[in-house]
Coordinates of N, CA and C in Angstrom, one line a residue:
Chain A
X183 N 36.6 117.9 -33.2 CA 36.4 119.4 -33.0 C 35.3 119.9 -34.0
X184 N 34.1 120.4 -33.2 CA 33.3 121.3 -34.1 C 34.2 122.6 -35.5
X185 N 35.0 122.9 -34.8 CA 35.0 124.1 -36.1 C 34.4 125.2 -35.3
X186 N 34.6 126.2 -36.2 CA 34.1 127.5 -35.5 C 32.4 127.7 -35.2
X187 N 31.6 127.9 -34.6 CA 30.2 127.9 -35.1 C 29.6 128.9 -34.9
X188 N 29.0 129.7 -36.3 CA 28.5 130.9 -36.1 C 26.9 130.4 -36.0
X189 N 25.7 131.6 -35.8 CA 24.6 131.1 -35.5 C 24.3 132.8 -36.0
X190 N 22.9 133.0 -36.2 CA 21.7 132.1 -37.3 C 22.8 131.5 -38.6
X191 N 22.6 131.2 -39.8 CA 23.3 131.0 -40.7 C 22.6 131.8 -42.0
X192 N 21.2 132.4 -41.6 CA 20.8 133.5 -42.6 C 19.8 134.0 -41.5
X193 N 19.5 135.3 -42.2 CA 18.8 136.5 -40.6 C 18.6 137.3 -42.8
X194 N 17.3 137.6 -42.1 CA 16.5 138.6 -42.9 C 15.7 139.4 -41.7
X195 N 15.7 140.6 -42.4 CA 15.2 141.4 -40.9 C 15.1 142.7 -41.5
X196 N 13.8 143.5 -40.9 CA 13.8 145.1 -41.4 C 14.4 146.1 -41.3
X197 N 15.0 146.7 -42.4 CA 15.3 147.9 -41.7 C 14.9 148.4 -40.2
X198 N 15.8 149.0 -39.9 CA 15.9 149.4 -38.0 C 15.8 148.6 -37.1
X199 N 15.5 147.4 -37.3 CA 15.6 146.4 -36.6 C 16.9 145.9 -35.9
X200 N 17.0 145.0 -34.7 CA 18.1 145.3 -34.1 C 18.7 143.7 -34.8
X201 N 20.2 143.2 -35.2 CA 20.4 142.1 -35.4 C 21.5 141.6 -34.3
X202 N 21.7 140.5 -34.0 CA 22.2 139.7 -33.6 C 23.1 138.3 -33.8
X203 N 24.6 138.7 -33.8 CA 25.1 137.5 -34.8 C 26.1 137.3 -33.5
X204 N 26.4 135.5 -33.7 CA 26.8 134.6 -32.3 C 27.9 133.7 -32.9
X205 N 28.6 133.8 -32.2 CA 30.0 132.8 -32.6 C 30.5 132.0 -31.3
X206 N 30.9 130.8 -31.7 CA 31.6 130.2 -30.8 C 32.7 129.5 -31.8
X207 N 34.1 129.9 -30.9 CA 35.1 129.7 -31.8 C 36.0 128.3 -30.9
X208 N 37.0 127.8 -31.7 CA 37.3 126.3 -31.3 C 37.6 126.4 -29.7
X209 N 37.6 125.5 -29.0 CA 37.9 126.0 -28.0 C 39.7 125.6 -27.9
X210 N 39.9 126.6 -27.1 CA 42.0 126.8 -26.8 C 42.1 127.2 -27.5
X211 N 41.2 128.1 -28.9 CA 42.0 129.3 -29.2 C 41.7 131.0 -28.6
X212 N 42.6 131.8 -28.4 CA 42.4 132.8 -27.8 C 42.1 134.0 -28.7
X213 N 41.8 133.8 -29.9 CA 42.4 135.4 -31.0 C 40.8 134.9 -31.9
X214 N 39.6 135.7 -31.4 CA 38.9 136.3 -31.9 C 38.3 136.9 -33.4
X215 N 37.7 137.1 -34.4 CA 38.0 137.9 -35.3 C 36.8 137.5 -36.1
X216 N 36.2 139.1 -36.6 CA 34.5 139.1 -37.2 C 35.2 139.9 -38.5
X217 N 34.4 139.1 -39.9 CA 34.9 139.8 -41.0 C 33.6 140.1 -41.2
X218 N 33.6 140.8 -42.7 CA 32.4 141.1 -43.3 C 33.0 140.8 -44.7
X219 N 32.0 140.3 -45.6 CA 32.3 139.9 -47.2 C 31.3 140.4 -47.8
X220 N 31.7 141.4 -48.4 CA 30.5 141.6 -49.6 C 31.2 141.5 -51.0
X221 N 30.6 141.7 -52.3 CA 31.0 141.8 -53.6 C 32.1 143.0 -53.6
X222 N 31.7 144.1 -53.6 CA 32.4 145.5 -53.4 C 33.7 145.4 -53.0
X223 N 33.6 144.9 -51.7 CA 34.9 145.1 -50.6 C 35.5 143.7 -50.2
X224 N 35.3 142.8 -51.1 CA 35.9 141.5 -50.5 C 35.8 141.2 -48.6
X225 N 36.3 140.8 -48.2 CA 36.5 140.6 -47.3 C 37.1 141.4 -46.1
X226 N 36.6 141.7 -45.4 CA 37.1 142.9 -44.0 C 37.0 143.0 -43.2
X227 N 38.0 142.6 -42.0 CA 37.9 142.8 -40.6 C 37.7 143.5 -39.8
X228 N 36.3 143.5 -39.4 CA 35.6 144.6 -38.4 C 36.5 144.7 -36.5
X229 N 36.7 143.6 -36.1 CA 37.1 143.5 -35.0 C 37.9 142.2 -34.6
X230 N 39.0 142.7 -33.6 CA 40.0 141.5 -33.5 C 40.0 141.5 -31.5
X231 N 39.1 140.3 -30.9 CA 39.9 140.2 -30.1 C 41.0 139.1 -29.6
X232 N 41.3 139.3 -28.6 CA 42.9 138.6 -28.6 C 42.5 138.5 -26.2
X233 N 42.1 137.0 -26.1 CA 42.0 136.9 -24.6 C 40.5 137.3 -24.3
X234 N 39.9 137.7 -25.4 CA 38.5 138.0 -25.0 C 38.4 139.7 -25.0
X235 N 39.3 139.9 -25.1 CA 39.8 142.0 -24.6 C 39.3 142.3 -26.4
X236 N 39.3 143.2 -26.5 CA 39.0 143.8 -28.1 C 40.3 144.7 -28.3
X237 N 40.8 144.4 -29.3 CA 42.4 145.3 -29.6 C 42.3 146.1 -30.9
X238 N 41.5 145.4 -31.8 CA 41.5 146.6 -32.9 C 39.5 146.6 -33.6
X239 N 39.1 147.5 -32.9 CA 37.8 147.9 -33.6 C 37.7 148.8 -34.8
X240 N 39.3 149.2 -35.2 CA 38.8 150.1 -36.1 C 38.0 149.8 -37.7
X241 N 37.8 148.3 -38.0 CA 37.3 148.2 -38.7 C 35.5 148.4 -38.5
X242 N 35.1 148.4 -37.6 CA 33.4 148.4 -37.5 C 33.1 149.4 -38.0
X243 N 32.7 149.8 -39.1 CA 31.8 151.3 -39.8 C 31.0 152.2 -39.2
X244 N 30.4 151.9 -38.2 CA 29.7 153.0 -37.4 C 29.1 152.4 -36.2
X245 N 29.0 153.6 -35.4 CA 28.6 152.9 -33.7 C 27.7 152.3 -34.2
X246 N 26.6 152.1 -34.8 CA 25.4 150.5 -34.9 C 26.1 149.3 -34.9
X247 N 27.4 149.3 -35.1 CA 28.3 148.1 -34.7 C 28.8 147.9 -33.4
X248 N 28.6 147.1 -32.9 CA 28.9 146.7 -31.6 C 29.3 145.7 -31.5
X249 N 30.4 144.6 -30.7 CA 31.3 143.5 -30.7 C 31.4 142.9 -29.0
X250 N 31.0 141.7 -28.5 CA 31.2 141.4 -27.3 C 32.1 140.1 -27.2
X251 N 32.8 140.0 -26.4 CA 33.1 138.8 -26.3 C 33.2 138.8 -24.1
X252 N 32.3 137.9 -23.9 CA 31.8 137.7 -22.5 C 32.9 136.5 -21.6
X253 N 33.4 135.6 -22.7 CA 34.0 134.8 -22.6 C 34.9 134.1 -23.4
X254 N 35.9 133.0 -23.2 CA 36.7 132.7 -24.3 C 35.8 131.7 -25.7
X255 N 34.2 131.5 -25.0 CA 33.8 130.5 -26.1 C 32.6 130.9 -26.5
X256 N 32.5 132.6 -26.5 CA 31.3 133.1 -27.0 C 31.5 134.3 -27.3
X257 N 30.9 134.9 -28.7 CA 31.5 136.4 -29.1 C 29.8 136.4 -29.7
X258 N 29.6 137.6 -29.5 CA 28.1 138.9 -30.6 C 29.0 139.6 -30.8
X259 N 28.3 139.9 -32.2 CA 28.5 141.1 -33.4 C 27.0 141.6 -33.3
X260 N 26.6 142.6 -32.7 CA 25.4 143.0 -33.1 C 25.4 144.4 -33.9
X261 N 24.3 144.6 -34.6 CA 23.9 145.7 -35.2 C 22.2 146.8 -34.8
X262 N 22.3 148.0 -34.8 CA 21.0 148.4 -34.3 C 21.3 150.2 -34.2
X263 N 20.3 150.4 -35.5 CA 19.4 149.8 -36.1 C 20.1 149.4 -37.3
X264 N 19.7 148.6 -38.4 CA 20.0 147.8 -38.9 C 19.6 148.7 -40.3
X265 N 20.3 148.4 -41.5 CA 20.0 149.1 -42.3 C 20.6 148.3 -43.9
X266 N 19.7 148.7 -44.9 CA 19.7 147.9 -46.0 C 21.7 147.4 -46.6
X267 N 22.3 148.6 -46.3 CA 24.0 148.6 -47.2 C 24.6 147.7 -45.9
X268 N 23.7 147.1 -45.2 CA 24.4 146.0 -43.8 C 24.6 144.6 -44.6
X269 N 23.4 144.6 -45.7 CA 23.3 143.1 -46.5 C 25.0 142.4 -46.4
X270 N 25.2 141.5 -45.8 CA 26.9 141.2 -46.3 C 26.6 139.9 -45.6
X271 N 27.6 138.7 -46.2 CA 28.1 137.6 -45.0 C 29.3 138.1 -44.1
X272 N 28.7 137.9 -42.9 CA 29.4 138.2 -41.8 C 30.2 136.6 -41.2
X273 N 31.4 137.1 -41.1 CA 32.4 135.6 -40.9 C 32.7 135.8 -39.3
X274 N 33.2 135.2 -38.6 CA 33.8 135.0 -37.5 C 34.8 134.1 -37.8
X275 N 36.2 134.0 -37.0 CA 37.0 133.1 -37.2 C 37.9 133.5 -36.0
X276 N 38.5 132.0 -35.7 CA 39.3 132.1 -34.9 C 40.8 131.4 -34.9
X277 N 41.8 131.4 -34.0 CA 43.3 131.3 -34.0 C 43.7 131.1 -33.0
X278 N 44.6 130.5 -32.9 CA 45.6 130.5 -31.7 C 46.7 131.7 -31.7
X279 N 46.7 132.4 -30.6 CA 47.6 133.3 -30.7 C 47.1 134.3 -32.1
X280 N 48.5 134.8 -32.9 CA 48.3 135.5 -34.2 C 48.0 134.5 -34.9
X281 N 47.7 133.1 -35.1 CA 48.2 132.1 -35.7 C 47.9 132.2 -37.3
X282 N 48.9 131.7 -37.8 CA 49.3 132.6 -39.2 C 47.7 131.9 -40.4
X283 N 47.1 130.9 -39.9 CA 45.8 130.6 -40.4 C 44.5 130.2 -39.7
X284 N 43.8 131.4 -39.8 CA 42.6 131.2 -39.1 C 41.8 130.0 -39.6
X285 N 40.9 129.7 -39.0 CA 39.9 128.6 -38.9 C 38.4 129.5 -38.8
X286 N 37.7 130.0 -40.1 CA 36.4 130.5 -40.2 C 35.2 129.1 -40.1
X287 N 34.4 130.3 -39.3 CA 33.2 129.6 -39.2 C 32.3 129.7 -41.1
X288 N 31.0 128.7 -40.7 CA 30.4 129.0 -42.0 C 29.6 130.4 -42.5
X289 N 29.8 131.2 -41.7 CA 29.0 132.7 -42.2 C 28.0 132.6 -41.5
X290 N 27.3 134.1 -41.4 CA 25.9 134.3 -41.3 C 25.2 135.1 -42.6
X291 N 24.6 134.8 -43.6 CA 23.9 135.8 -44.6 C 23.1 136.5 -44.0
X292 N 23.4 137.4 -43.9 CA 22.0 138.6 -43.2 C 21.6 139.3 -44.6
X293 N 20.1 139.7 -44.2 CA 19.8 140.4 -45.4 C 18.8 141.4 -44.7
X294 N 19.1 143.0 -45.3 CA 18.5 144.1 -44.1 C 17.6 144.3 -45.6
X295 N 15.7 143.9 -45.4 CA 15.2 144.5 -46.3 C 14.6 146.2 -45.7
Chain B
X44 N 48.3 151.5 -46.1 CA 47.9 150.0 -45.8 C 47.6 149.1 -46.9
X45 N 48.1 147.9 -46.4 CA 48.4 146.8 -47.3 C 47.0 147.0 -48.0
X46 N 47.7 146.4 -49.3 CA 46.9 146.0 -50.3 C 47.3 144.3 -51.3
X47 N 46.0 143.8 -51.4 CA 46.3 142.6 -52.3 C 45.5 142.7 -53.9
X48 N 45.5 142.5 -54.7 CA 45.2 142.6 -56.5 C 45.2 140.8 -56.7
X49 N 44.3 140.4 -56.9 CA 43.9 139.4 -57.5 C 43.9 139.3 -58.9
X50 N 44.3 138.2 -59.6 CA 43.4 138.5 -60.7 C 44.0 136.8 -61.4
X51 N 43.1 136.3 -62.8 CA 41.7 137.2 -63.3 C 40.7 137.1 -62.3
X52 N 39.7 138.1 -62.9 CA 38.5 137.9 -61.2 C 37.6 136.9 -61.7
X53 N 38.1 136.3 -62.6 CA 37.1 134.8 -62.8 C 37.3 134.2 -64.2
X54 N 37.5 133.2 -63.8 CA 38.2 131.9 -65.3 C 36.8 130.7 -65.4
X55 N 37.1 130.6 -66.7 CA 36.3 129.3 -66.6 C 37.2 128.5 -67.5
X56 N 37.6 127.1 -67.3 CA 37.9 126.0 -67.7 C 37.4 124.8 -67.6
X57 N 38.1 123.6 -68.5 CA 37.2 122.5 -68.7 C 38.0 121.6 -67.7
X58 N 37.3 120.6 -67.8 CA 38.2 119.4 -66.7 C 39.2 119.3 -67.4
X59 N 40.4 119.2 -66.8 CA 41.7 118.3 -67.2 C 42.9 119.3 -67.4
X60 N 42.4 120.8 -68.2 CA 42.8 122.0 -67.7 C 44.0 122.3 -66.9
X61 N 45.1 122.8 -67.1 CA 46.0 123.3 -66.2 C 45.4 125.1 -65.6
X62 N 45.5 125.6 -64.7 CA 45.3 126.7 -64.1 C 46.1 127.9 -63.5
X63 N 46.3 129.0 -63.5 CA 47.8 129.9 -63.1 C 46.8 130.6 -62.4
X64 N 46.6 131.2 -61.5 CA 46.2 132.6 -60.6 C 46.8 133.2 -59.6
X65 N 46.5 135.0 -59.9 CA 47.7 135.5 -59.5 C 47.4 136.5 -58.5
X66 N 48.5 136.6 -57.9 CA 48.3 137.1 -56.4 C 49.4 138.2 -56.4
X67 N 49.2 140.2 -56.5 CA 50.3 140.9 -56.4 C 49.6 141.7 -55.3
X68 N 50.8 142.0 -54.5 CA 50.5 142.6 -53.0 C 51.5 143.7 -53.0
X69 N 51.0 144.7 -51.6 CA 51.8 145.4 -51.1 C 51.7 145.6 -49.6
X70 N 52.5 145.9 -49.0 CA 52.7 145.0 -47.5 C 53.6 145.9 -46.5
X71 N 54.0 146.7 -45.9 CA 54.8 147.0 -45.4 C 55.2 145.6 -44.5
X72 N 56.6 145.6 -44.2 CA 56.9 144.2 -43.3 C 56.4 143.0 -43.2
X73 N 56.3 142.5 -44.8 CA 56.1 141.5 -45.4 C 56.3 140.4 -44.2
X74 N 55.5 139.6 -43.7 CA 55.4 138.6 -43.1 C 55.1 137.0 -43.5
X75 N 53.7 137.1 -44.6 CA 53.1 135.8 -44.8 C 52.1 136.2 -45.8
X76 N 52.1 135.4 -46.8 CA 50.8 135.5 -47.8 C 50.1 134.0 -47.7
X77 N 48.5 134.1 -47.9 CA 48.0 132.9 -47.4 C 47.2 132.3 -48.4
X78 N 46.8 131.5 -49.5 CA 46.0 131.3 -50.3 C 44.7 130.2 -49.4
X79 N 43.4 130.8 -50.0 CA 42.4 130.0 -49.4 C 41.5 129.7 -50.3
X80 N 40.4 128.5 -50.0 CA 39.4 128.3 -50.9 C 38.1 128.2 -50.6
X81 N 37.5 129.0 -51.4 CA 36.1 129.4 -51.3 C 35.0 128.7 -51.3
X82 N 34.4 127.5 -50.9 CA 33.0 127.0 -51.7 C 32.1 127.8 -51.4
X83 N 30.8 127.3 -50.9 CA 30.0 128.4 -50.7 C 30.0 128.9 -49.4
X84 N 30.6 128.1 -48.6 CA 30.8 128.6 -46.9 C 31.4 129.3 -46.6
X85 N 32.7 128.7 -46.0 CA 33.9 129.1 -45.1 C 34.9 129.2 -46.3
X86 N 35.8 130.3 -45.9 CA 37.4 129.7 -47.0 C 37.9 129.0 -46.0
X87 N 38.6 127.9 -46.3 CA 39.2 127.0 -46.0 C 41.1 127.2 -46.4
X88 N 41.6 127.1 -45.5 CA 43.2 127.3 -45.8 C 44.0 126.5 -46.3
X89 N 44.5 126.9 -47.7 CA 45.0 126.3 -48.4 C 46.4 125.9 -47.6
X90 N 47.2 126.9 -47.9 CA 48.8 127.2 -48.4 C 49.1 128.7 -47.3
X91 N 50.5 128.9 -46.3 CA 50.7 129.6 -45.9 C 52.6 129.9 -47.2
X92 N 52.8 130.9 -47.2 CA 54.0 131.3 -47.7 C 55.3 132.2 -47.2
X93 N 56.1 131.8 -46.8 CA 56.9 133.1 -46.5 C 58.2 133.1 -47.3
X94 N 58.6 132.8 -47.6 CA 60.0 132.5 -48.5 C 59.9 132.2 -49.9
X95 N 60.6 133.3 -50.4 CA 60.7 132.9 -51.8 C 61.1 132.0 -52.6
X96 N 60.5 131.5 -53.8 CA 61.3 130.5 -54.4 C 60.9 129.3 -54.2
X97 N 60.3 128.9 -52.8 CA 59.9 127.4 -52.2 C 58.7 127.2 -52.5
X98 N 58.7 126.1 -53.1 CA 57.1 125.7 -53.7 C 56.3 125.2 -52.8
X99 N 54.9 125.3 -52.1 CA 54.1 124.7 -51.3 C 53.8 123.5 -52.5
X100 N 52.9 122.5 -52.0 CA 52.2 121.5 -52.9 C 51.6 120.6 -51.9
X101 N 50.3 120.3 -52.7 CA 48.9 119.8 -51.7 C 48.2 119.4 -53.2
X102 N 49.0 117.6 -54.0 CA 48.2 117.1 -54.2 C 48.0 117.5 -56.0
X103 N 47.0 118.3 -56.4 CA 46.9 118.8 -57.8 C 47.6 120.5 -57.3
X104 N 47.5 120.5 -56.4 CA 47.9 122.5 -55.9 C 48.8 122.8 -55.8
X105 N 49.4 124.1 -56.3 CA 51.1 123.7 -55.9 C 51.1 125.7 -55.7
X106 N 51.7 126.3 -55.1 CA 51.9 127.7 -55.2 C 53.5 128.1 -54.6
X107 N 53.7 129.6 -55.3 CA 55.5 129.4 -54.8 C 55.1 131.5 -54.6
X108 N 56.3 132.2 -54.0 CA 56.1 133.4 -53.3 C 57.3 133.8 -54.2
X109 N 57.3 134.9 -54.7 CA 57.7 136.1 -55.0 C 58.0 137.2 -54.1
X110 N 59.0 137.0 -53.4 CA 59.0 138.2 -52.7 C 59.7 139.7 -53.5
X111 N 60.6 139.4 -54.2 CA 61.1 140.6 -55.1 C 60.1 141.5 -55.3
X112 N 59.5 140.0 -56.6 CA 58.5 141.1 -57.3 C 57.3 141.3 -57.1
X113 N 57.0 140.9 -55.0 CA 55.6 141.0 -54.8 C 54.1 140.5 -55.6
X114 N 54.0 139.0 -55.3 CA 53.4 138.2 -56.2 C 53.7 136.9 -55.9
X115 N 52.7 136.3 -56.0 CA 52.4 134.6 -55.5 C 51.9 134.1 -56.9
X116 N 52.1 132.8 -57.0 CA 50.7 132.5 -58.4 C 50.3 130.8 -57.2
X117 N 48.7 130.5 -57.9 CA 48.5 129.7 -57.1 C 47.9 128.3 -58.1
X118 N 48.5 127.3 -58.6 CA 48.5 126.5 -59.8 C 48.0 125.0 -59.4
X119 N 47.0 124.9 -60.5 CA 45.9 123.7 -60.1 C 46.0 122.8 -61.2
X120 N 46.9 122.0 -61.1 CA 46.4 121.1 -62.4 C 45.8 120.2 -62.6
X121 N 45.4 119.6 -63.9 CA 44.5 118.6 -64.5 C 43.1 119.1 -63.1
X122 N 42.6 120.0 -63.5 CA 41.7 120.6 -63.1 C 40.5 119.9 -63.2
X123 N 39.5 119.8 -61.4 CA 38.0 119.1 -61.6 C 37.0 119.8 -61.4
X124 N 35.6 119.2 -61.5 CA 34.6 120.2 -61.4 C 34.8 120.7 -59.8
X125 N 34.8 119.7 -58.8 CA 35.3 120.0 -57.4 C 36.3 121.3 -57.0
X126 N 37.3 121.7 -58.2 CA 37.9 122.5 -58.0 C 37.3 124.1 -57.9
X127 N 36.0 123.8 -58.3 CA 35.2 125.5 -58.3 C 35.0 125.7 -57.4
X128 N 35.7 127.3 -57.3 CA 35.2 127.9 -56.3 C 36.1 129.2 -56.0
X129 N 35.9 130.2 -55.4 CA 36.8 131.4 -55.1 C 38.0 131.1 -54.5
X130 N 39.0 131.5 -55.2 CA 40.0 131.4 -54.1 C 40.5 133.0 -54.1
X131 N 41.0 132.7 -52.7 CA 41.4 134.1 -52.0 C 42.8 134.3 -51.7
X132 N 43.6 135.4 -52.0 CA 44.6 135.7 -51.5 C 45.0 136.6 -50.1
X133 N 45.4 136.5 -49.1 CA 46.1 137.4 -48.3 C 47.4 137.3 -47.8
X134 N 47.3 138.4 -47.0 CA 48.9 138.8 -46.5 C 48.6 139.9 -45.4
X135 N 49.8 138.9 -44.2 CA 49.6 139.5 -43.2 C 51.2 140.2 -42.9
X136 N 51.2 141.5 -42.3 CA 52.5 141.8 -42.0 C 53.2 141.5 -41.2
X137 N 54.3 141.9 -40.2 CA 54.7 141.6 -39.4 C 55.3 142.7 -38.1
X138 N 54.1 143.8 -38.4 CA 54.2 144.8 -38.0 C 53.4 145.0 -36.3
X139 N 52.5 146.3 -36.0 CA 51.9 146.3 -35.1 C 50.3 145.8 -35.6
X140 N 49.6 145.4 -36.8 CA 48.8 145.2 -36.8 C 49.0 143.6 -37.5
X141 N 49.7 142.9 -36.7 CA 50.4 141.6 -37.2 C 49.4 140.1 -37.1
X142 N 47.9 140.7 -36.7 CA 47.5 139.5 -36.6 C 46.2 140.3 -37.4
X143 N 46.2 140.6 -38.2 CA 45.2 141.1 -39.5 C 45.4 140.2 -40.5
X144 N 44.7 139.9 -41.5 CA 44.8 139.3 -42.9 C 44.3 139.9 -43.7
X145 N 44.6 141.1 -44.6 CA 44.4 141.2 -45.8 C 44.5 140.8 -46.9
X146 N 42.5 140.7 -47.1 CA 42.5 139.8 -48.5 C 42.2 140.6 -49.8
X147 N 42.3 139.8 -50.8 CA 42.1 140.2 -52.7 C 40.6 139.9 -52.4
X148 N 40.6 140.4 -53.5 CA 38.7 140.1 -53.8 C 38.2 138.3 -54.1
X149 N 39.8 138.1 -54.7 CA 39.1 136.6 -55.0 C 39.2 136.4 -56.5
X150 N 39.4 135.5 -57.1 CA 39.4 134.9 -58.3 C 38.5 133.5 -58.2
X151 N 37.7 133.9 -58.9 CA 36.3 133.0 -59.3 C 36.6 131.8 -60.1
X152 N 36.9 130.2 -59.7 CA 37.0 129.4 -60.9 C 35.9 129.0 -61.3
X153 N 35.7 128.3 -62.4 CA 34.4 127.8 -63.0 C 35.1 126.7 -63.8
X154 N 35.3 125.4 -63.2 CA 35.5 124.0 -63.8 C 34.5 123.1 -64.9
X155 N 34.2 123.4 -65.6 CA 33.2 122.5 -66.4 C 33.5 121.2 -67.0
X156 N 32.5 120.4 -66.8 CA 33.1 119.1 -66.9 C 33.0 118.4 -68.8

């Protein structure tokens, strides 16, 4: 089993620029889920889906957050326009069910200069 | 909404070292606390917990749950340089937002050899 696999694994990119972050989670799990890690805020879940459906966005900070999941073996997190306080590692991870321990991928470091 | 308190937010010890780190939460419908480990990538899942009193153990690792007094500790002994790295505490409820994990900020170890 690959593990979860997120894609780019670092993204530098300009202000207003649009980003794009890609996850493919193990496959036969159904339960979705995009964190953000910075120093400040530890660790925070922006979006949970569950079947591919999206059940709780209320963590995404502002509509430039956007969340897809098209299928059960492909999810975007995108951002646009893109902006410097975005700097964070962005995680993806996934689960069976609620399953009481996720399986994260290795991150993406994005850095909004 | 749940909260987790980490602490210290970073130790440094020598090899051989015993280690204590602590995990105090608040949870409505206490379901599960999760301890994980940080290298530079992914956290990786240590230890899941639900019951007081009963000791997990993995090896040099050993951690046990407090449910009274809201509080886990998560104990490393004869400590290696291998052992560096953030570890994370969470806890998930067992409520309507039952497949969330909220985490601590993390306690930073630093093993010196």
């Amino acid at each position: 089993d690959a593990g979860v696999i997120q894609s780019p694994r670092h993204e530098v990119t300009e202000m207003g620029q649009e980003v794009t972050l890609r996850c493919k989670p193990i496959s036969g799990h159904n339960s979705l889920f995009w964190y953000r890690q910075t120093m400040m805020r530890g660790l925070e879940l922006l979006i949970y889906f569950n079947n591919n459906v999206p059940i709780d966005d209320s963590g995404m900070p502002e509509d430039r957050f956007s969340a897809k999941m098209p299928n059960a073996s492909f999810s975007t997190l995108k951002i646009q326009p893109s902006e410097p306080r975005d700097s964070a590692v962005y995680f993806c991870a996934s689960s069976w069910g609620q399953g009481d321990g996720y399986t994260f991928g290795s991150g993406t470091r994005l850095t909004v200069v | 909404e749940d909260k987790v308190v980490q602490s210290p937010l970073s130790l440094v010890v020598h090899e051989g070292d015993t280690v204590t780190l602590n995990c105090s939460y608040e949870v409505t419908n206490f379901r599960s606390l999760l301890w994980y480990k940080q290298e530079k990538k992914a956290p990786t899942f240590l230890f899941m917990l639900t019951s007081s009193g009963i000791e997990k153990k993995s090896g040099r690792l050993s951690s046990i749950l407090d449910k009274k007094e809201l509080f886990s500790i998560l104990n490393i002994t004869a400590t290696q340089t291998g052992d560096s790295a953030v570890y994370l505490c969470a806890v998930r409820n067992s409520g309507g937002s039952n497949y969330k994990l909220t985490f601590g900020k993390g306690t930073l170890l630093t093993v010196n050899p």
